[in-house]
XYZ file of C-alpha atoms in Angstrom:
409
model
C -6.117 83.979 -9.994
C -2.494 83.231 -9.189
C -3.619 81.062 -6.262
C -5.983 79.052 -8.459
C -3.274 78.538 -11.095
C -0.760 77.477 -8.491
C -3.184 74.910 -7.062
C -3.996 73.468 -10.486
C -0.310 73.301 -11.355
C 0.226 71.100 -8.301
C -2.719 68.927 -9.406
C -1.071 68.381 -12.785
C 2.221 67.421 -11.116
C 0.479 64.916 -8.795
C -1.409 63.330 -11.700
C 1.781 63.043 -13.731
C 3.641 61.513 -10.776
C 0.875 59.003 -10.200
C 1.119 57.898 -13.809
C 4.796 57.110 -13.310
C 4.242 54.878 -10.236
C 3.266 51.263 -11.117
C -0.155 50.183 -9.912
C 0.101 48.024 -6.775
C -2.136 44.949 -7.173
C -3.122 43.136 -3.994
C -1.880 39.527 -4.090
C -4.323 36.942 -2.741
C -1.547 34.380 -2.158
C 1.273 34.742 0.338
C 4.360 35.684 -1.679
C 6.548 32.937 -0.175
C 3.935 30.317 -1.091
C 3.874 31.532 -4.686
C 7.669 31.388 -4.742
C 7.572 27.713 -3.648
C 5.299 26.927 -6.587
C 7.730 28.704 -8.931
C 10.651 26.688 -7.548
C 8.664 23.440 -7.700
C 7.898 23.959 -11.387
C 11.462 25.122 -12.046
C 12.857 21.894 -10.531
C 11.047 19.850 -13.218
C 12.549 19.226 -16.639
C 10.345 21.420 -18.884
C 10.514 18.741 -21.590
C 8.546 16.460 -19.270
C 5.681 18.922 -18.702
C 3.070 17.960 -21.306
C 0.626 20.424 -22.777
C -2.635 20.590 -20.810
C -1.010 18.979 -17.755
C -1.464 20.492 -14.301
C 2.021 22.043 -14.217
C 1.500 23.485 -17.692
C -1.436 25.453 -16.260
C 0.762 27.201 -13.676
C 0.997 30.672 -15.253
C 2.686 33.020 -12.792
C 1.317 36.103 -14.518
C -1.719 35.220 -12.447
C -2.188 34.801 -8.723
C -2.343 31.080 -7.746
C -5.172 31.402 -5.225
C -7.135 34.014 -7.186
C -7.046 32.317 -10.563
C -9.956 30.330 -11.856
C -10.851 28.079 -14.748
C -7.901 26.209 -16.198
C -5.101 27.945 -14.277
C -3.103 26.454 -11.404
C -4.738 23.057 -11.551
C -3.889 20.801 -8.616
C -3.730 23.639 -6.082
C -6.084 24.250 -3.161
C -5.962 27.391 -1.039
C -7.316 28.609 2.259
C -9.945 31.341 2.100
C -9.249 33.846 4.891
C -12.213 35.486 6.570
C -10.340 38.788 6.907
C -8.104 40.659 4.470
C -5.084 38.427 5.118
C -3.421 36.543 2.271
C -4.429 33.057 1.175
C -2.196 30.052 1.807
C -1.573 26.916 -0.217
C -3.204 24.008 1.652
C -2.951 21.137 -0.853
C -0.966 20.123 -3.934
C -2.262 17.272 -6.105
C -0.093 16.818 -9.190
C -1.427 14.671 -12.003
C 0.534 11.588 -13.093
C 2.014 13.108 -16.250
C 5.567 11.774 -15.886
C 7.161 14.923 -14.457
C 10.916 14.328 -14.155
C 12.862 16.297 -11.581
C 13.500 16.895 -7.893
C 11.307 17.938 -4.995
C 12.542 21.396 -4.054
C 13.635 21.830 -0.405
C 11.595 25.046 -0.351
C 8.511 22.804 -0.014
C 9.016 23.182 3.730
C 7.875 26.824 3.502
C 4.289 25.790 2.741
C 3.524 25.625 6.445
C -0.265 25.455 5.934
C -0.021 22.447 3.618
C -2.209 19.487 4.631
C -1.847 17.293 1.518
C 1.077 16.669 -0.825
C 0.373 14.201 -3.644
C 3.075 13.709 -6.297
C 2.199 10.100 -7.080
C 3.176 8.177 -10.218
C 5.705 10.560 -11.715
C 9.494 10.524 -12.085
C 10.658 12.547 -9.095
C 14.130 11.461 -8.013
C 16.776 12.261 -5.446
C 16.160 12.346 -1.701
C 12.979 13.420 0.024
C 14.106 16.802 1.413
C 14.453 17.042 5.200
C 12.488 20.307 5.065
C 9.335 18.268 4.499
C 9.364 17.717 8.250
C 8.501 21.427 8.684
C 5.014 20.785 7.297
C 3.466 20.366 10.738
C -0.145 20.469 9.448
C 0.397 17.701 6.896
C -2.171 14.892 7.085
C -1.422 13.150 3.758
C 2.021 12.574 2.241
C 1.496 10.625 -0.949
C 4.630 10.001 -3.055
C 4.260 6.476 -4.535
C 5.478 5.485 -7.976
C 8.525 7.737 -8.256
C 12.307 7.284 -8.009
C 13.039 8.838 -4.629
C 16.248 7.550 -3.040
C 17.902 7.703 0.373
C 16.326 7.282 3.794
C 13.012 8.329 5.278
C 13.740 11.753 6.826
C 14.180 11.154 10.564
C 12.238 14.299 11.434
C 9.128 12.923 9.780
C 8.083 11.843 13.261
C 7.413 15.511 14.014
C 4.423 15.429 11.679
C 2.000 14.572 14.475
C -1.105 15.139 12.308
C 0.005 12.715 9.593
C -2.706 10.173 8.773
C -1.490 8.651 5.481
C 2.164 8.066 4.611
C 2.654 6.384 1.229
C 6.218 6.123 -0.077
C 5.687 2.847 -1.938
C 7.226 1.979 -5.316
C 10.351 4.117 -4.972
C 14.053 3.353 -4.419
C 14.271 4.267 -0.743
C 16.616 2.364 1.574
C 17.864 2.189 5.152
C 15.844 1.096 8.143
C 12.221 1.864 8.956
C 12.491 4.379 11.823
C 11.109 3.051 15.112
C 9.970 6.605 15.852
C 7.114 6.133 13.372
C 5.343 4.482 16.281
C 4.946 7.966 17.744
C 2.628 9.097 14.937
C -0.596 8.643 16.889
C -2.839 9.880 14.043
C -1.361 7.527 11.422
C -3.946 5.200 9.856
C -2.128 3.988 6.716
C 1.601 3.282 6.247
C 2.675 2.037 2.820
C 6.395 1.487 2.177
C 6.232 -1.462 -0.242
C 8.507 -1.974 -3.258
C 11.577 -0.198 -1.917
C 14.911 -1.428 -0.543
C 14.318 -1.044 3.187
C 16.317 -3.461 5.326
C 16.644 -4.406 8.981
C 13.880 -5.489 11.319
C 10.326 -4.208 11.393
C 10.068 -1.918 14.418
C 7.252 -2.190 16.913
C 4.474 0.146 15.800
C 2.101 -0.363 18.725
C 2.266 3.363 19.539
C 0.531 4.108 16.224
C -2.619 2.730 17.786
C -4.954 3.934 14.999
C -3.001 2.211 12.205
C -5.313 0.062 10.076
C -3.155 -0.516 6.953
C 0.498 -1.614 6.984
C 2.050 -2.532 3.626
C 5.775 -3.375 3.628
C 5.784 -5.787 0.658
C 8.880 -6.312 -1.490
C 11.694 -4.993 0.658
C 14.683 -6.648 2.349
C 13.280 -6.845 5.873
C 14.344 -9.744 8.088
C 13.874 -11.166 11.581
C 10.811 -12.123 13.591
C 7.500 -10.335 13.548
C 7.205 -7.490 16.076
C 4.106 -6.541 18.011
C 1.566 -4.760 15.848
C -1.253 -2.411 16.873
C -4.500 -4.317 17.349
C -6.261 -1.786 15.094
C -4.701 -3.349 11.969
C -7.141 -4.460 9.281
C -4.645 -5.051 6.443
C -1.148 -6.464 6.975
C 1.019 -7.080 3.876
C 4.612 -8.215 4.374
C 5.173 -10.403 1.313
C 8.488 -10.821 -0.535
C 10.856 -10.118 2.344
C 13.255 -12.243 4.391
C 11.113 -12.514 7.525
C 11.287 -15.629 9.696
C 10.037 -17.162 12.928
C 6.524 -18.249 13.892
C 3.133 -16.663 13.235
C 1.813 -16.945 16.785
C 2.372 -13.229 17.508
C -0.519 -12.415 15.136
C -3.181 -13.974 17.349
C -4.059 -10.635 19.003
C -4.966 -8.871 15.733
C -8.695 -9.146 16.336
C -9.581 -6.545 13.659
C -7.435 -8.044 10.892
C -9.259 -8.729 7.609
C -6.425 -9.345 5.134
C -3.078 -11.051 5.885
C -0.341 -11.526 3.266
C 2.944 -13.041 4.469
C 3.800 -14.822 1.221
C 7.365 -15.357 -0.019
C 9.210 -15.195 3.290
C 10.921 -17.748 5.549
C 8.320 -18.427 8.226
C 8.465 -21.840 9.900
C 6.335 -23.973 12.195
C 2.564 -24.282 12.038
C -0.229 -21.997 10.934
C -1.902 -21.836 14.311
C -5.649 -22.175 14.694
C -5.614 -18.786 16.484
C -4.554 -17.163 13.201
C -7.006 -19.165 11.082
C -9.853 -18.214 13.406
C -9.151 -14.508 13.853
C -12.665 -13.096 14.185
C -12.584 -10.696 11.209
C -10.041 -12.255 8.855
C -11.282 -12.857 5.291
C -8.074 -13.624 3.388
C -4.847 -15.377 4.492
C -1.893 -15.807 2.132
C 1.140 -17.558 3.648
C 2.320 -19.166 0.402
C 6.000 -19.822 -0.386
C 7.331 -20.144 3.146
C 8.671 -23.062 5.207
C 5.546 -23.877 7.186
C 5.106 -27.527 8.111
C 1.557 -27.868 9.455
C -1.933 -26.403 9.722
C -3.381 -26.553 13.219
C -7.011 -27.468 12.708
C -8.012 -28.798 16.123
C -10.479 -26.105 17.185
C -11.678 -24.586 13.928
C -15.161 -23.131 14.058
C -17.609 -22.385 11.298
C -18.182 -18.927 12.759
C -15.068 -17.452 11.124
C -15.222 -15.067 8.153
C -12.302 -16.721 6.329
C -12.981 -16.957 2.579
C -9.526 -17.400 0.996
C -6.651 -19.560 2.272
C -3.399 -19.849 0.285
C -0.693 -22.126 1.716
C 0.928 -23.262 -1.537
C 4.672 -23.744 -1.762
C 5.355 -24.765 1.845
C 6.495 -27.979 3.548
C 3.115 -29.296 4.691
C 3.081 -33.044 5.366
C 0.429 -35.553 6.292
C -3.176 -35.777 5.139
C -5.378 -33.035 3.786
C -6.976 -31.178 6.718
C -10.568 -32.391 7.000
C -11.667 -29.561 9.303
C -11.410 -27.051 6.451
C -14.924 -28.107 5.508
C -16.216 -26.689 8.819
C -15.364 -23.134 7.724
C -18.699 -22.225 6.189
C -17.495 -19.024 4.446
C -14.419 -20.591 2.865
C -14.566 -20.529 -0.953
C -10.930 -20.620 -2.136
C -8.237 -23.101 -0.983
C -4.717 -23.486 -2.350
C -2.593 -26.289 -0.853
C -0.517 -26.902 -3.990
C 3.241 -27.586 -4.032
C 3.549 -29.195 -0.615
C 4.247 -32.765 0.525
C 0.703 -33.791 1.392
C -0.281 -37.443 0.947
C -3.204 -39.815 1.386
C -6.713 -39.799 -0.083
C -8.784 -36.746 -0.931
C -11.453 -36.776 1.808
C -15.014 -37.547 0.660
C -16.251 -34.410 2.445
C -14.135 -32.342 0.025
C -16.352 -33.670 -2.735
C -19.467 -32.471 -0.939
C -17.986 -28.970 -0.698
C -17.299 -28.895 -4.439
C -21.014 -29.130 -5.035
C -21.821 -26.251 -2.698
C -19.552 -23.443 -1.451
C -16.034 -24.170 -2.717
C -15.186 -22.328 -5.936
C -11.398 -22.800 -6.103
C -9.332 -25.819 -5.006
C -5.666 -26.267 -5.937
C -4.066 -29.511 -4.701
C -1.506 -30.016 -7.468
C 2.150 -30.981 -6.931
C 1.621 -33.115 -3.823
C 1.638 -36.882 -3.251
C -2.099 -37.528 -2.978
C -3.233 -40.936 -4.211
C -6.320 -43.075 -4.758
C -9.629 -42.445 -6.455
C -11.445 -39.118 -6.574
C -14.693 -38.439 -4.763
C -17.447 -38.634 -7.434
C -18.271 -34.917 -7.197
C -14.882 -34.063 -8.734
C -16.093 -35.246 -12.112
C -19.655 -33.895 -11.819
C -18.635 -30.413 -10.588
C -15.989 -29.638 -13.168
C -17.831 -26.630 -14.545
C -18.199 -24.943 -11.191
C -14.681 -24.939 -9.834
C -11.223 -23.572 -10.613
C -8.236 -25.618 -9.579
C -5.901 -28.493 -10.315
C -5.095 -32.031 -9.166
C -2.088 -32.408 -11.485
C 1.257 -33.920 -10.449
C -0.029 -36.193 -7.697
C -0.324 -39.979 -7.552
C -4.084 -40.069 -8.140
C -6.311 -42.129 -10.378
C -7.244 -38.989 -12.241
C -8.681 -39.370 -15.776
C -7.631 -36.683 -18.237
C -11.285 -36.302 -19.166
C -11.710 -34.443 -15.885
C -10.524 -30.863 -16.291
C -8.931 -30.733 -12.819
C -6.706 -33.644 -13.867
C -5.185 -31.846 -16.852
C -1.408 -31.833 -16.671
C -1.052 -35.478 -15.754
C 0.186 -37.226 -12.623
C 3.627 -37.992 -11.248
C 5.570 -40.913 -12.735
C 5.139 -44.172 -10.836
C 8.726 -43.997 -9.566
C 7.873 -40.887 -7.523
C 4.765 -42.486 -6.056
C 6.339 -45.711 -4.768
C 5.532 -46.238 -1.120
C 2.824 -43.573 -0.867
C 0.216 -46.210 -0.007
C 2.427 -47.462 2.783
C 2.270 -44.084 4.532
C -1.447 -44.485 5.268
């Protein structure tokens, strides 16, 4: 009897002891990953976390990778096949206007493949620790207020495919080492304050989108990878000739507007085999080389307004059978409007801007009969252009500015 009592007494003690020890709950998410999420939320002004936003759903009484329903929105996790802990693999924050800093602890999410904080109010520098995210394929931070330079170590992110830092307040030079990112397909750095020359990016041989609009870049164009399909360099201080673009055989869209390019638009650029849209407006270009234009090109839109073009309107434009939109306004072109332009108005051309030049003479008859089919303007020339024709609205130059135009024929 004593033995039985003694054994039961020990049972009671063990049960009582067990009641005092807190229950250990297995965490599905690696503790350091959860801590990064805590620090990320803590680095945001709580007054800028709206109700029902993604960050508002981050309730740390729950496990990030085990929660379901409306908790921890914007988080993706790995699902281990064994009993190991889950890891954070993607963060997609909604654009709710979060105001704060990107915590340097972000570098501890070593399984992260995507970081998307776009269209918020993050400020301060991009932390250098972001270069520890060696599995990152998408870094998407546009539409914030990040300042400082691109972290030099970003070139260690060899799996990076998309780098979008556009619409921020970043400065400094564009690192030449970006050319070493062999997996990079899209690089968007527009609407910042980057300066210096554009580095050669030929090493990034899979790059198909390069957008460096609205910075303070200067100098001649470098060599670009032939894989490029979209090249946007508008609103910079770039100069030199356009001939270096002739090897971009995959290019579909080219925007070099509002720079300081000089010389001619070469026929090699106009006849790039895949190009659909060319915008070289507001530069210092003086001619369009039209000698060997072929109708086999895909070019649909050509914008050369606001340059220094002289001479007659290029007749060979009519040989480009896919061309629908032409803007040659605000140049110094003179002479008659070719009769073949009139024929195009009745067929494929849908937009023709020739205003603010020194064109003179009568209009081809189609200009009055096709007024309902075409956008454009013939204003501020020296034409016989009745106001009853919509393209003539805005009037012509005063006679004093047109003196001698006939003599230039």
